[in-house]
Amino acid sequence: MTDTAVLADLEAEGDALDRVVRDLPPEVWRTPTPAPGWSIAHQIAHLAWTDSMALLAATDDAEFKAALDRAMTRLDGYIDRAAERGAARPDLLAHWRERRAALAGALAAVPDGTRLPWFGPPMSATSMATARLMETWAHGQDVADALGVHREPTARLRNIAHIGVRARDFAYRVNGRTPPERPFRVELTGPAGEVWTWGPADAGQRVTGPALDFCLLVTQRRHRADLAVTAEGPDADAWLGIAQAFAGPPGAGRAPGEFA
């Protein structure tokens, strides 16, 4: 059964972003965001498109694989083209709302033990919901940065941090490096002062800092130099330079001081 708490967090994250964009005048939807070439409309369109792909993965394995094959034949610029098409929709906000609602219902109905296909390795419905939450939060940060809006951090960050920690070895491999054999200790301070931990307490390689900063780091929404995330040990230090919580190739990230 899909974790209902994660599904509730996914819904809450979508609602939080919805409140930011729902009353924007049409011309403001064209405001550029920190992602080169992407406006606010592109960001929401991308979320709607990815929710649609996740919906296919949860409901129609064959059609998802067909869509994935089509994407692989035109991979260069595929994501940008999908965002461009979606950004031009006059019903973009309604479309995004419908897609994320349909996805939530589909994920709740996925039978126990089912692995859903995706652009990377197959995953459980709970992992898919967590990944969608992470991406909603990350692209929501781009929208907030474009509008100069401050977002209060919430306990939902733990889901994003968890993906970032679990994706450690993927980050090494996608950057052409061999992952360390031993696990790291990660200790993050949540918004209410609680401490979230991963890995053995006696690990020689350690990462500590605010959960918000760690999430901004692994989603590459801030440069490491602008965050209070620290590493103890050379392997942990190397990881912070390449960490990513998202599938696909390494991103360009953000420049140092871009949001100072």
CSV table of C-alpha atoms in Angstrom, one decimal:
chain,number,residue,atom,x,y,z
A,1,MET,CA,0.0,0.0,0.0
A,2,THR,CA,1.3,3.5,-0.9
A,3,ASP,CA,2.3,5.4,2.2
A,4,THR,CA,-0.7,7.7,2.9
A,5,ALA,CA,1.5,10.2,4.8
A,6,VAL,CA,3.7,10.7,1.7
A,7,LEU,CA,0.6,11.1,-0.5
A,8,ALA,CA,-0.7,13.7,1.9
A,9,ASP,CA,2.7,15.5,1.8
A,10,LEU,CA,2.6,15.4,-2.0
A,11,GLU,CA,-0.9,16.9,-2.1
A,12,ALA,CA,0.2,19.6,0.4
A,13,GLU,CA,3.2,20.5,-1.6
A,14,GLY,CA,1.2,20.9,-4.8
A,15,ASP,CA,-1.4,23.0,-2.9
A,16,ALA,CA,1.4,25.2,-1.6
A,17,LEU,CA,2.7,25.9,-5.1
A,18,ASP,CA,-0.9,26.4,-6.4
A,19,ARG,CA,-1.4,29.2,-3.8
A,20,VAL,CA,1.7,31.0,-5.2
A,21,VAL,CA,0.6,30.9,-8.8
A,22,ARG,CA,-3.3,30.8,-8.8
A,23,ASP,CA,-3.8,34.5,-8.8
A,24,LEU,CA,-1.0,35.6,-11.1
A,25,PRO,CA,-1.9,37.8,-14.1
A,26,PRO,CA,-1.3,36.2,-17.5
A,27,GLU,CA,1.7,38.4,-18.2
A,28,VAL,CA,3.4,37.3,-14.9
A,29,TRP,CA,3.3,33.7,-16.0
A,30,ARG,CA,5.9,34.7,-18.6
A,31,THR,CA,8.3,35.9,-15.9
A,32,PRO,CA,11.7,34.2,-16.4
A,33,THR,CA,12.9,31.8,-13.6
A,34,PRO,CA,16.4,30.8,-12.7
A,35,ALA,CA,16.2,27.9,-15.2
A,36,PRO,CA,17.6,29.3,-18.5
A,37,GLY,CA,14.8,29.7,-21.0
A,38,TRP,CA,12.0,28.7,-18.6
A,39,SER,CA,9.3,31.0,-17.4
A,40,ILE,CA,6.9,30.3,-14.6
A,41,ALA,CA,4.5,28.8,-17.1
A,42,HIS,CA,7.3,26.4,-18.2
A,43,GLN,CA,7.9,25.3,-14.7
A,44,ILE,CA,4.2,24.4,-14.1
A,45,ALA,CA,3.9,22.9,-17.5
A,46,HIS,CA,6.9,20.6,-16.7
A,47,LEU,CA,5.3,19.5,-13.5
A,48,ALA,CA,2.0,18.7,-15.4
A,49,TRP,CA,3.9,16.8,-18.0
A,50,THR,CA,5.9,14.8,-15.5
A,51,ASP,CA,2.8,14.1,-13.5
A,52,SER,CA,1.2,12.8,-16.7
A,53,MET,CA,4.2,10.5,-17.3
A,54,ALA,CA,4.0,9.2,-13.7
A,55,LEU,CA,0.3,8.6,-14.2
A,56,LEU,CA,1.0,6.5,-17.2
A,57,ALA,CA,3.6,4.6,-15.3
A,58,ALA,CA,1.1,3.9,-12.6
A,59,THR,CA,-1.8,2.9,-14.8
A,60,ASP,CA,-0.6,1.7,-18.2
A,61,ASP,CA,2.8,0.1,-18.3
A,62,ALA,CA,2.8,-0.5,-22.0
A,63,GLU,CA,1.8,3.0,-22.9
A,64,PHE,CA,4.5,4.5,-20.6
A,65,LYS,CA,7.2,2.4,-22.2
A,66,ALA,CA,6.0,3.5,-25.6
A,67,ALA,CA,6.1,7.1,-24.5
A,68,LEU,CA,9.6,6.5,-23.1
A,69,ASP,CA,10.8,5.0,-26.3
A,70,ARG,CA,9.5,8.0,-28.2
A,71,ALA,CA,11.4,10.3,-25.8
A,72,MET,CA,14.6,8.3,-26.2
A,73,THR,CA,14.6,8.8,-30.0
A,74,ARG,CA,14.4,12.6,-29.6
A,75,LEU,CA,16.1,13.0,-26.3
A,76,ASP,CA,18.1,16.1,-27.0
A,77,GLY,CA,15.8,19.0,-26.0
A,78,TYR,CA,12.8,16.7,-25.3
A,79,ILE,CA,12.1,18.1,-21.9
A,80,ASP,CA,12.4,21.6,-23.1
A,81,ARG,CA,10.0,21.0,-26.0
A,82,ALA,CA,7.4,19.4,-23.7
A,83,ALA,CA,7.6,22.4,-21.3
A,84,GLU,CA,7.3,24.8,-24.3
A,85,ARG,CA,4.2,23.1,-25.5
A,86,GLY,CA,2.6,23.0,-22.1
A,87,ALA,CA,3.5,26.6,-21.3
A,88,ALA,CA,1.4,27.7,-24.3
A,89,ARG,CA,-1.8,26.0,-23.0
A,90,PRO,CA,-4.5,28.5,-22.1
A,91,ASP,CA,-5.8,26.0,-19.5
A,92,LEU,CA,-2.3,25.3,-18.0
A,93,LEU,CA,-3.3,25.8,-14.4
A,94,ALA,CA,-6.4,23.7,-14.6
A,95,HIS,CA,-4.5,21.0,-16.6
A,96,TRP,CA,-1.8,20.8,-13.9
A,97,ARG,CA,-4.5,20.5,-11.1
A,98,GLU,CA,-6.2,17.7,-13.0
A,99,ARG,CA,-3.0,15.8,-13.7
A,100,ARG,CA,-1.7,15.9,-10.1
A,101,ALA,CA,-5.1,14.9,-8.7
A,102,ALA,CA,-5.4,12.0,-11.1
A,103,LEU,CA,-1.8,10.9,-10.2
A,104,ALA,CA,-2.6,11.0,-6.5
A,105,GLY,CA,-5.6,8.7,-7.0
A,106,ALA,CA,-3.6,6.4,-9.2
A,107,LEU,CA,-0.7,6.0,-6.8
A,108,ALA,CA,-3.1,5.3,-3.9
A,109,ALA,CA,-4.5,2.4,-5.9
A,110,VAL,CA,-1.2,0.8,-6.9
A,111,PRO,CA,-1.1,-2.8,-5.5
A,112,ASP,CA,1.5,-3.6,-2.8
A,113,GLY,CA,4.7,-4.9,-4.3
A,114,THR,CA,4.2,-3.3,-7.7
A,115,ARG,CA,7.3,-1.6,-9.2
A,116,LEU,CA,6.5,1.3,-11.5
A,117,PRO,CA,8.6,1.9,-14.6
A,118,TRP,CA,10.4,5.2,-14.8
A,119,PHE,CA,13.3,7.1,-16.6
A,120,GLY,CA,15.7,5.5,-14.1
A,121,PRO,CA,15.2,2.2,-12.2
A,122,PRO,CA,11.6,1.0,-11.5
A,123,MET,CA,10.3,2.2,-8.1
A,124,SER,CA,7.5,1.6,-5.7
A,125,ALA,CA,4.4,3.8,-5.7
A,126,THR,CA,5.6,5.4,-2.4
A,127,SER,CA,9.0,6.2,-4.0
A,128,MET,CA,7.2,7.7,-7.0
A,129,ALA,CA,5.1,9.9,-4.7
A,130,THR,CA,8.2,11.0,-2.9
A,131,ALA,CA,10.0,11.8,-6.2
A,132,ARG,CA,7.0,13.9,-7.4
A,133,LEU,CA,7.0,15.8,-4.1
A,134,MET,CA,10.7,16.5,-4.5
A,135,GLU,CA,10.3,17.8,-8.0
A,136,THR,CA,7.2,19.9,-7.1
A,137,TRP,CA,9.2,21.5,-4.3
A,138,ALA,CA,12.3,22.1,-6.5
A,139,HIS,CA,10.4,23.7,-9.3
A,140,GLY,CA,8.3,25.5,-6.8
A,141,GLN,CA,11.5,27.0,-5.6
A,142,ASP,CA,12.3,28.3,-9.1
A,143,VAL,CA,8.8,29.9,-9.2
A,144,ALA,CA,9.3,31.4,-5.7
A,145,ASP,CA,12.8,32.8,-6.8
A,146,ALA,CA,11.3,34.4,-9.9
A,147,LEU,CA,8.6,36.1,-7.9
A,148,GLY,CA,10.8,37.0,-4.9
A,149,VAL,CA,8.5,34.9,-2.6
A,150,HIS,CA,9.8,33.4,0.7
A,151,ARG,CA,8.6,29.9,1.4
A,152,GLU,CA,8.5,28.7,5.0
A,153,PRO,CA,10.2,25.3,5.3
A,154,THR,CA,8.1,22.5,6.5
A,155,ALA,CA,8.5,18.9,7.7
A,156,ARG,CA,7.9,17.8,4.2
A,157,LEU,CA,11.6,18.5,3.6
A,158,ARG,CA,12.4,15.2,5.2
A,159,ASN,CA,11.0,13.4,2.1
A,160,ILE,CA,13.3,15.4,-0.2
A,161,ALA,CA,16.3,14.9,2.1
A,162,HIS,CA,15.7,11.2,2.1
A,163,ILE,CA,15.8,11.0,-1.7
A,164,GLY,CA,19.0,13.1,-1.6
A,165,VAL,CA,20.7,10.7,0.8
A,166,ARG,CA,19.4,7.6,-1.0
A,167,ALA,CA,20.7,9.0,-4.4
A,168,ARG,CA,24.3,9.3,-3.2
A,169,ASP,CA,25.6,6.4,-5.3
A,170,PHE,CA,23.6,7.5,-8.3
A,171,ALA,CA,25.2,11.0,-8.1
A,172,TYR,CA,28.7,9.4,-8.2
A,173,ARG,CA,27.9,7.2,-11.1
A,174,VAL,CA,26.2,9.8,-13.2
A,175,ASN,CA,29.3,11.9,-12.8
A,176,GLY,CA,31.6,9.0,-13.9
A,177,ARG,CA,32.9,8.2,-10.4
A,178,THR,CA,32.9,5.1,-8.3
A,179,PRO,CA,30.7,5.4,-5.2
A,180,PRO,CA,32.4,4.9,-1.8
A,181,GLU,CA,31.9,1.5,-0.3
A,182,ARG,CA,30.9,2.6,3.2
A,183,PRO,CA,27.7,4.6,4.1
A,184,PHE,CA,27.9,8.2,5.3
A,185,ARG,CA,26.3,9.7,8.4
A,186,VAL,CA,23.9,12.5,7.5
A,187,GLU,CA,22.5,14.7,10.3
A,188,LEU,CA,20.1,17.5,9.4
A,189,THR,CA,18.2,19.9,11.5
A,190,GLY,CA,14.5,20.2,10.5
A,191,PRO,CA,12.4,23.3,10.5
A,192,ALA,CA,11.2,22.8,14.1
A,193,GLY,CA,14.7,22.0,15.4
A,194,GLU,CA,14.3,18.2,15.2
A,195,VAL,CA,17.3,16.2,14.0
A,196,TRP,CA,16.9,13.8,11.1
A,197,THR,CA,19.6,11.2,10.7
A,198,TRP,CA,20.7,8.6,8.1
A,199,GLY,CA,23.6,6.1,8.2
A,200,PRO,CA,25.7,4.7,11.1
A,201,ALA,CA,26.5,7.0,14.0
A,202,ASP,CA,30.1,6.0,13.9
A,203,ALA,CA,30.6,6.6,10.1
A,204,GLY,CA,33.9,8.3,9.3
A,205,GLN,CA,32.3,10.5,6.6
A,206,ARG,CA,29.7,12.9,7.8
A,207,VAL,CA,27.4,15.6,6.4
A,208,THR,CA,25.6,18.0,8.7
A,209,GLY,CA,23.5,21.2,8.4
A,210,PRO,CA,20.0,22.6,8.1
A,211,ALA,CA,17.6,20.3,6.2
A,212,LEU,CA,16.5,23.2,4.0
A,213,ASP,CA,20.0,23.9,2.9
A,214,PHE,CA,20.6,20.2,2.2
A,215,CYS,CA,17.4,20.0,0.1
A,216,LEU,CA,18.4,23.2,-1.8
A,217,LEU,CA,21.8,21.5,-2.4
A,218,VAL,CA,20.6,18.1,-3.7
A,219,THR,CA,18.0,19.7,-5.9
A,220,GLN,CA,20.7,22.1,-7.1
A,221,ARG,CA,18.6,25.2,-6.4
A,222,ARG,CA,21.5,26.9,-4.6
A,223,HIS,CA,25.3,26.7,-4.9
A,224,ARG,CA,27.1,24.8,-2.2
A,225,ALA,CA,29.1,27.9,-1.3
A,226,ASP,CA,25.9,29.7,-0.3
A,227,LEU,CA,24.7,27.0,2.1
A,228,ALA,CA,25.5,25.9,5.6
A,229,VAL,CA,26.0,22.3,4.8
A,230,THR,CA,29.3,20.9,6.0
A,231,ALA,CA,31.2,17.7,5.3
A,232,GLU,CA,33.7,15.8,7.4
A,233,GLY,CA,36.0,13.5,5.3
A,234,PRO,CA,37.1,13.7,1.7
A,235,ASP,CA,34.4,11.4,0.3
A,236,ALA,CA,31.6,13.3,2.0
A,237,ASP,CA,33.2,16.6,0.7
A,238,ALA,CA,33.3,15.2,-2.8
A,239,TRP,CA,29.7,14.1,-2.6
A,240,LEU,CA,28.5,17.6,-1.7
A,241,GLY,CA,30.0,18.9,-4.9
A,242,ILE,CA,28.0,16.5,-7.1
A,243,ALA,CA,24.9,15.6,-5.0
A,244,GLN,CA,21.6,15.4,-6.9
A,245,ALA,CA,18.2,14.1,-5.9
A,246,PHE,CA,16.8,14.0,-9.5
A,247,ALA,CA,17.1,11.5,-12.3
A,248,GLY,CA,19.0,12.3,-15.4
A,249,PRO,CA,22.4,13.8,-16.1
A,250,PRO,CA,24.1,16.3,-13.8
A,251,GLY,CA,22.5,19.7,-13.9
A,252,ALA,CA,24.2,23.1,-14.3
A,253,GLY,CA,22.9,24.2,-10.9
A,254,ARG,CA,23.1,27.7,-9.7
A,255,ALA,CA,26.1,30.1,-9.6
A,256,PRO,CA,27.7,31.1,-6.3
A,257,GLY,CA,26.1,34.2,-4.8
A,258,GLU,CA,23.2,34.1,-7.4
A,259,PHE,CA,20.7,34.6,-4.6
A,260,ALA,CA,22.7,36.5,-2.1
